[in-house]
GROMACS .gro file of C-alpha atoms in nm:
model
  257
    1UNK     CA    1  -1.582  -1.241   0.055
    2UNK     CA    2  -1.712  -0.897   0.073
    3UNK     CA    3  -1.937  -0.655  -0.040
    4UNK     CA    4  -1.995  -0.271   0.035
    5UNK     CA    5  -2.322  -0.139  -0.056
    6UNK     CA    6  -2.453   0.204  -0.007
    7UNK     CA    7  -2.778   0.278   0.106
    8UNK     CA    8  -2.896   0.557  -0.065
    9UNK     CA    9  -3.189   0.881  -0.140
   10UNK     CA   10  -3.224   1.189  -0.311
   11UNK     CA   11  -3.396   1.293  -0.023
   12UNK     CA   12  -3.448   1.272   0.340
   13UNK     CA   13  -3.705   1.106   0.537
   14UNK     CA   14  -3.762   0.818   0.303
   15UNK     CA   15  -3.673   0.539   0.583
   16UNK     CA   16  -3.301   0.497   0.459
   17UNK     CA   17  -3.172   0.423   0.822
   18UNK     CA   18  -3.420   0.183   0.944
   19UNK     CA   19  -3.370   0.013   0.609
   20UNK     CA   20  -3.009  -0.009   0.658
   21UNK     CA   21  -3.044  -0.166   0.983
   22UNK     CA   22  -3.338  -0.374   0.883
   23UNK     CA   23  -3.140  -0.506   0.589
   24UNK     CA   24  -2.816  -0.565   0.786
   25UNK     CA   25  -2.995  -0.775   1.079
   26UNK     CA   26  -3.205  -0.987   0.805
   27UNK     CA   27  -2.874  -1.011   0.617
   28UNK     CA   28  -2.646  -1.097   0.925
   29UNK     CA   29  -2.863  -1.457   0.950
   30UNK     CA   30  -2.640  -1.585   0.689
   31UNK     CA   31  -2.342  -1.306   0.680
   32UNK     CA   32  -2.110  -1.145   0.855
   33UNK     CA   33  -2.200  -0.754   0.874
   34UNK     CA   34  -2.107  -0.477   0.948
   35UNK     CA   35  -2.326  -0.167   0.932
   36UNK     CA   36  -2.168   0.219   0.957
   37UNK     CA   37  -2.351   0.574   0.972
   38UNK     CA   38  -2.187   0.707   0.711
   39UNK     CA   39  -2.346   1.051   0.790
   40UNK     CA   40  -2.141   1.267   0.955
   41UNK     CA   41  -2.385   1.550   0.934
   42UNK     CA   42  -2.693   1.423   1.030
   43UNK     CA   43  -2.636   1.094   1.278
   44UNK     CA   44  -2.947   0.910   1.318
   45UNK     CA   45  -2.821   0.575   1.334
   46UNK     CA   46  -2.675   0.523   1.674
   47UNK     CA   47  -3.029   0.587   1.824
   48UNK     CA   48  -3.174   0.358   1.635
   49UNK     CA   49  -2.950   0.110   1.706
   50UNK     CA   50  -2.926   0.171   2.085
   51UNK     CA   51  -2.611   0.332   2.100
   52UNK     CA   52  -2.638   0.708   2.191
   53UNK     CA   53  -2.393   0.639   2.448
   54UNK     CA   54  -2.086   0.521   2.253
   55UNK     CA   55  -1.767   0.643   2.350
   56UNK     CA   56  -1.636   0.590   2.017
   57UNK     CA   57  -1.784   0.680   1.683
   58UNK     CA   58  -1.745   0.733   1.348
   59UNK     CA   59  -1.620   1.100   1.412
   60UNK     CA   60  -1.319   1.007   1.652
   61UNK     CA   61  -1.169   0.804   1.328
   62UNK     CA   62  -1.229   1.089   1.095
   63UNK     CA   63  -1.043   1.356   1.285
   64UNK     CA   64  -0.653   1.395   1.274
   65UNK     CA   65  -0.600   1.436   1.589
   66UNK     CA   66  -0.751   1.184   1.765
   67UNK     CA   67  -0.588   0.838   1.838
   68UNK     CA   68  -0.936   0.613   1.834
   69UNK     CA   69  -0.845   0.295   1.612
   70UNK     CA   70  -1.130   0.155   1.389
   71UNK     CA   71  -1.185  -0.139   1.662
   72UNK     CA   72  -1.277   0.102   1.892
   73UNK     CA   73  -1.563   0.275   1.722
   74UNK     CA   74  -1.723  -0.079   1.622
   75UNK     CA   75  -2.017  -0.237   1.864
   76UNK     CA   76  -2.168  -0.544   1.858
   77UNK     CA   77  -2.526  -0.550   1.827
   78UNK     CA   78  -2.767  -0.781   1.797
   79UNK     CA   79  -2.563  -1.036   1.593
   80UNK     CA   80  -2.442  -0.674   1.400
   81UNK     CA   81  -2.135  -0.491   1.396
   82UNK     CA   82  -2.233  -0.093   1.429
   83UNK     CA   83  -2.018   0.197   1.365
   84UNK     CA   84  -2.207   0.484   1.459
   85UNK     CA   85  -2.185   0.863   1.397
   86UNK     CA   86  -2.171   1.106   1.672
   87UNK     CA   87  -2.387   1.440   1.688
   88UNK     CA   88  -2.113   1.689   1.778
   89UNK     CA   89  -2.104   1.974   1.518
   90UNK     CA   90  -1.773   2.066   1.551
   91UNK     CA   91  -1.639   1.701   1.509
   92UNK     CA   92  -1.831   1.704   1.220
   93UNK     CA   93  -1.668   2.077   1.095
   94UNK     CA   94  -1.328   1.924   1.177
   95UNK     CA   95  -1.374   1.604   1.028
   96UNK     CA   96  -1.173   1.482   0.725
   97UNK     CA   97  -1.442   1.268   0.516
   98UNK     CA   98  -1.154   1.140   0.259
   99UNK     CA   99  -1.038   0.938   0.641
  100UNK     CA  100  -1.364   0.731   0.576
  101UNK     CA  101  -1.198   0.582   0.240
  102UNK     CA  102  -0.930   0.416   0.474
  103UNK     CA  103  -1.211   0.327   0.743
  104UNK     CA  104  -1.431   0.167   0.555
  105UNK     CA  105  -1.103  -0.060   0.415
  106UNK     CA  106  -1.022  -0.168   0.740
  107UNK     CA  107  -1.350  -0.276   0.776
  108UNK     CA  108  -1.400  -0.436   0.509
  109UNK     CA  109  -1.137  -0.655   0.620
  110UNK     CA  110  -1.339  -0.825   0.854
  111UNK     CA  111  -1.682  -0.894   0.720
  112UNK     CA  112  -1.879  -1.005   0.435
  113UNK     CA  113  -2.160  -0.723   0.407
  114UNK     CA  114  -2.030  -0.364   0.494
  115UNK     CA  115  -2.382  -0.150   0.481
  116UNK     CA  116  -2.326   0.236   0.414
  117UNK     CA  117  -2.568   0.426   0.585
  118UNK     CA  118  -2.531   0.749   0.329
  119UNK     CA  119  -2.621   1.110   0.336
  120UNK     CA  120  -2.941   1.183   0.182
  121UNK     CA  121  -2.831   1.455  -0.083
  122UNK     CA  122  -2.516   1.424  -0.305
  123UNK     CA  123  -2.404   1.836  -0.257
  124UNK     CA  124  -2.103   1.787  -0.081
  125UNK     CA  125  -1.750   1.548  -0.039
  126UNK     CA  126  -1.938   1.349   0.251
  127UNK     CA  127  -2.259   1.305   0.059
  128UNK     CA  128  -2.124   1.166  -0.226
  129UNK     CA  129  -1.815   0.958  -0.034
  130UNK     CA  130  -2.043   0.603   0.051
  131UNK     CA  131  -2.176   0.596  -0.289
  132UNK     CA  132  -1.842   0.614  -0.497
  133UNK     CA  133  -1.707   0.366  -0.251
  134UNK     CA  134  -1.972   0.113  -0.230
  135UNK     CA  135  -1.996  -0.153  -0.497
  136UNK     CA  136  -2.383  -0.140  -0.532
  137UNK     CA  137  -2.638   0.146  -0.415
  138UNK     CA  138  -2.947   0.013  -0.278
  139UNK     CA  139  -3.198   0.286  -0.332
  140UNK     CA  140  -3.522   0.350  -0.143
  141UNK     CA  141  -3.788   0.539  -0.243
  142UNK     CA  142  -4.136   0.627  -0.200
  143UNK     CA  143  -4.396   0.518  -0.476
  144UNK     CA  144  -4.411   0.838  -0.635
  145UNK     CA  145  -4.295   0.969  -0.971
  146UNK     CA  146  -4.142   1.296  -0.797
  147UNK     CA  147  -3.936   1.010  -0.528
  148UNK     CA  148  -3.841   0.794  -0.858
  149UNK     CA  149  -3.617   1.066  -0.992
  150UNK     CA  150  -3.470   1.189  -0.705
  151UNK     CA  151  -3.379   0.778  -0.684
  152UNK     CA  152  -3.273   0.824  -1.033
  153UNK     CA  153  -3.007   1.106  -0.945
  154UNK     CA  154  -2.825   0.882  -0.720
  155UNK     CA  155  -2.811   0.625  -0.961
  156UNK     CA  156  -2.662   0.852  -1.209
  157UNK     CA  157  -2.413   0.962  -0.977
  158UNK     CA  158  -2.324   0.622  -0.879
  159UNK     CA  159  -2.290   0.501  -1.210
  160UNK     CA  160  -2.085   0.757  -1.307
  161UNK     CA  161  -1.821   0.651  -1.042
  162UNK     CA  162  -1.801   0.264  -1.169
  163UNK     CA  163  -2.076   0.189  -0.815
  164UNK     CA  164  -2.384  -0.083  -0.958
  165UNK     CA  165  -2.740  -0.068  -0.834
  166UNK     CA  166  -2.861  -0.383  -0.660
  167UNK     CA  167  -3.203  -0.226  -0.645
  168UNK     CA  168  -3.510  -0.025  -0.549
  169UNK     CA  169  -3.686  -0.047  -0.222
  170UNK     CA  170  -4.039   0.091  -0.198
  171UNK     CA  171  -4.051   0.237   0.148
  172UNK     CA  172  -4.376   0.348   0.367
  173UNK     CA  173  -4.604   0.265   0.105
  174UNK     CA  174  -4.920   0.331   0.212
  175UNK     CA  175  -5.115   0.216  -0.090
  176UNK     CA  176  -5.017  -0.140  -0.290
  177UNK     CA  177  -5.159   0.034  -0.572
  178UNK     CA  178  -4.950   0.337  -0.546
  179UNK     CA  179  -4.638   0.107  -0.622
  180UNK     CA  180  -4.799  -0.040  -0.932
  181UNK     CA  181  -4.867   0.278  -1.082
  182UNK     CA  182  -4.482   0.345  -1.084
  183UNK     CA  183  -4.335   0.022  -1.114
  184UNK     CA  184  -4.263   0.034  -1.493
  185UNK     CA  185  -4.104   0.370  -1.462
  186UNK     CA  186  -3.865   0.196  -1.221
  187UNK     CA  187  -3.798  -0.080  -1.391
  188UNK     CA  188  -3.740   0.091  -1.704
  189UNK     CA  189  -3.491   0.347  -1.573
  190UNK     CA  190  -3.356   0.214  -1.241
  191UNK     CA  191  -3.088  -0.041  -1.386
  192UNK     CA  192  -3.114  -0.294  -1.041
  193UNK     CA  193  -3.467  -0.442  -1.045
  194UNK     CA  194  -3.742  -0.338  -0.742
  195UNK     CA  195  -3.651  -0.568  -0.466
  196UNK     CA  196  -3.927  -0.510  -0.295
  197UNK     CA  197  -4.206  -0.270  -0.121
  198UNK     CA  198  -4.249  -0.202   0.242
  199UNK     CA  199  -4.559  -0.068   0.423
  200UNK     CA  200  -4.601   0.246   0.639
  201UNK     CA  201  -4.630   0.064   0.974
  202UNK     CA  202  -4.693   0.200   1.354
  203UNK     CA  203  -4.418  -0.103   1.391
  204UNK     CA  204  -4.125   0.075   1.249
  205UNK     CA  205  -4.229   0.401   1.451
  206UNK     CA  206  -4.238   0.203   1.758
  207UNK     CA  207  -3.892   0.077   1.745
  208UNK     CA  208  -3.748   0.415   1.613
  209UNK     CA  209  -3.874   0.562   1.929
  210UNK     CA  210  -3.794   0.231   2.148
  211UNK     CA  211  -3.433   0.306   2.018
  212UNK     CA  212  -3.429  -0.046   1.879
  213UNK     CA  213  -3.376  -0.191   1.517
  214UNK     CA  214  -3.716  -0.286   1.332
  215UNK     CA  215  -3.621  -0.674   1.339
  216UNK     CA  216  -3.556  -0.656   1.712
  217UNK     CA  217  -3.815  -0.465   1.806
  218UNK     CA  218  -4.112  -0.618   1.598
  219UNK     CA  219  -3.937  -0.956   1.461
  220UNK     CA  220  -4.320  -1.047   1.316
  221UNK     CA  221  -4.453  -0.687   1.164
  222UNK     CA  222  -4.514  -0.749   0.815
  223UNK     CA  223  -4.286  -0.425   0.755
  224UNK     CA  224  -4.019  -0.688   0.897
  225UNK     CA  225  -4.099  -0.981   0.677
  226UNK     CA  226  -4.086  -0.700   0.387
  227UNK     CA  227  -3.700  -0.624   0.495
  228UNK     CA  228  -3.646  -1.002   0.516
  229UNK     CA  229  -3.763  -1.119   0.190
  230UNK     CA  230  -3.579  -0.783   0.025
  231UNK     CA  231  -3.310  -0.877   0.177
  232UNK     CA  232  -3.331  -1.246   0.023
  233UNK     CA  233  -3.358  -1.053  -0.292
  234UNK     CA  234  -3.019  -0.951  -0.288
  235UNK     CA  235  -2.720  -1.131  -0.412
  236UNK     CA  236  -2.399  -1.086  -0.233
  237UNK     CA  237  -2.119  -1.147  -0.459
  238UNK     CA  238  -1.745  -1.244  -0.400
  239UNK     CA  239  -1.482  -0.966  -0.423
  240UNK     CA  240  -1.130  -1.065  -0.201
  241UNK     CA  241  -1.108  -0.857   0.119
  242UNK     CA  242  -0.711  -0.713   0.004
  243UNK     CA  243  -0.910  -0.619  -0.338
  244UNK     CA  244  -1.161  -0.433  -0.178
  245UNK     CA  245  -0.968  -0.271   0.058
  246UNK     CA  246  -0.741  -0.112  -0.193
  247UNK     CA  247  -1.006   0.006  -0.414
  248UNK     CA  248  -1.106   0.218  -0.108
  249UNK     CA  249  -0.792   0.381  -0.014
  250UNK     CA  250  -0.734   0.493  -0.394
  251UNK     CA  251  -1.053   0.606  -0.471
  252UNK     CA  252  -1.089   0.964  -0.582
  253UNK     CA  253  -1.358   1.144  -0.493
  254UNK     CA  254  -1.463   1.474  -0.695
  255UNK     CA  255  -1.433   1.844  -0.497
  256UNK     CA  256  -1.754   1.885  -0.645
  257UNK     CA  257  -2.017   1.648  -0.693
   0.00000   0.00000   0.00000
């Protein structure tokens, strides 16, 4: 069993990486995971995750002439399996993003969640890559009408490629009511349903800066029994690893998006 999802913006700064790992660790209690930065622009994930001193990251696999093998740019941690994107910006100029399509099927391999950390615009081959290869697109939002179709562009663009929506998050919501006075918009045009809403919280700010996932750092925030019961929300379904796999090494990904 396994099942890619990308988690997706129109824009930055709307939580997407500590969402992805929040999701993955709240996940990983009944699932194997596996959770990769698929930014190779912008990394963000390896310090969240601890790991701004991996040898190996996503960058070594995506370059032609190195000899890294997918093993060696995966870490364990905390009951995770993290591929993380390196910060160099010439790996990231020399970097082949169509590599990631056979990258992500070796991983998928292994695991029964594979999270997609993705680029926050869709305006080039690696923004768009994660989403055409993930099944579902998990999109997160803020509780605004301008955030809802930014949300709404990644959805088109995802449904357009044959990916599903699993849902909307709500993220740093400051005001419950701010979420009810959108949440018929979203349900009306978003076509996963709102899995759930998460507050702004000096919790996930603490972590972020600790260099530590949000259920690691804070395991009792209320921002981390948000992530858990969104991530109850969701319903992994069964695809065969060899399926999978091959669905990722032929996919065909637009020049332009």
């Amino acid at each position: 069993m396994v099942e890619a999802f990308a988690v997706a913006s129109g824009k930055g700064g709307t939580g997407k990486t500590t969402s992805t790992l929040a999701l993955g660790m709240a996940l990983a209690e009944d699932h194997d995971v596996t959770v990769v930065d698929a930014d190779p622009g912008i990394a963000n994930l390896l310090f969240h995750a601890g790991l701004a001193d991996a040898d190996v990251t996503l960058h070594d696999l995506l370059l032609a002439d190195n000899d890294a093998t997918v093993s060696d740019a995966v870490h364990e941690r905390l009951g995770l399996k993290v591929v993380p994107c390196g910060t160099s910006l010439a790996d990231f100029r020399a970097a082949d993003p169509d590599r990631l399509r056979d990258v992500v099927a070796d991983l998928a391999a292994d695991t029964d969640v594979l999270l997609l950390d993705s680029p926050a615009t869709l305006s080039s081959r690696s923004g768009v890559l994660p989403v055409v290869l993930a099944d579902r697109a998990v999109v997160v939002v803020h509780p605004t009408i301008p955030a809802l179709s930014d949300g709404l562009k990644v959805q088109e663009y995802a449904t357009s490629y044959g990916t599903g929506v699993a849902g909307v998050i709500f993220n740093k919501v400051q005001d419950p009511a701010a979420v009810e006075r959108v949440a018929d918009q979203s349900e009306r045009y978003f076509e996963g349903p709102t899995l759930g809403t998460v507050p702004e919280a000096d919790a996930v700010r603490a972590a972020r800066r600790a260099g530590e996932p949000l259920l690691a750092h804070a395991p009792e925030s209320d921002a981390a029994a948000a992530y858990r019961r969104i991530a109850d929300a969701i319903d992994v379904q069964d695809a065969t690893p060899d399926a999978v796999a091959d669905r990722f090494r032929s996919a065909v990904v637009p020049e332009q998006p």
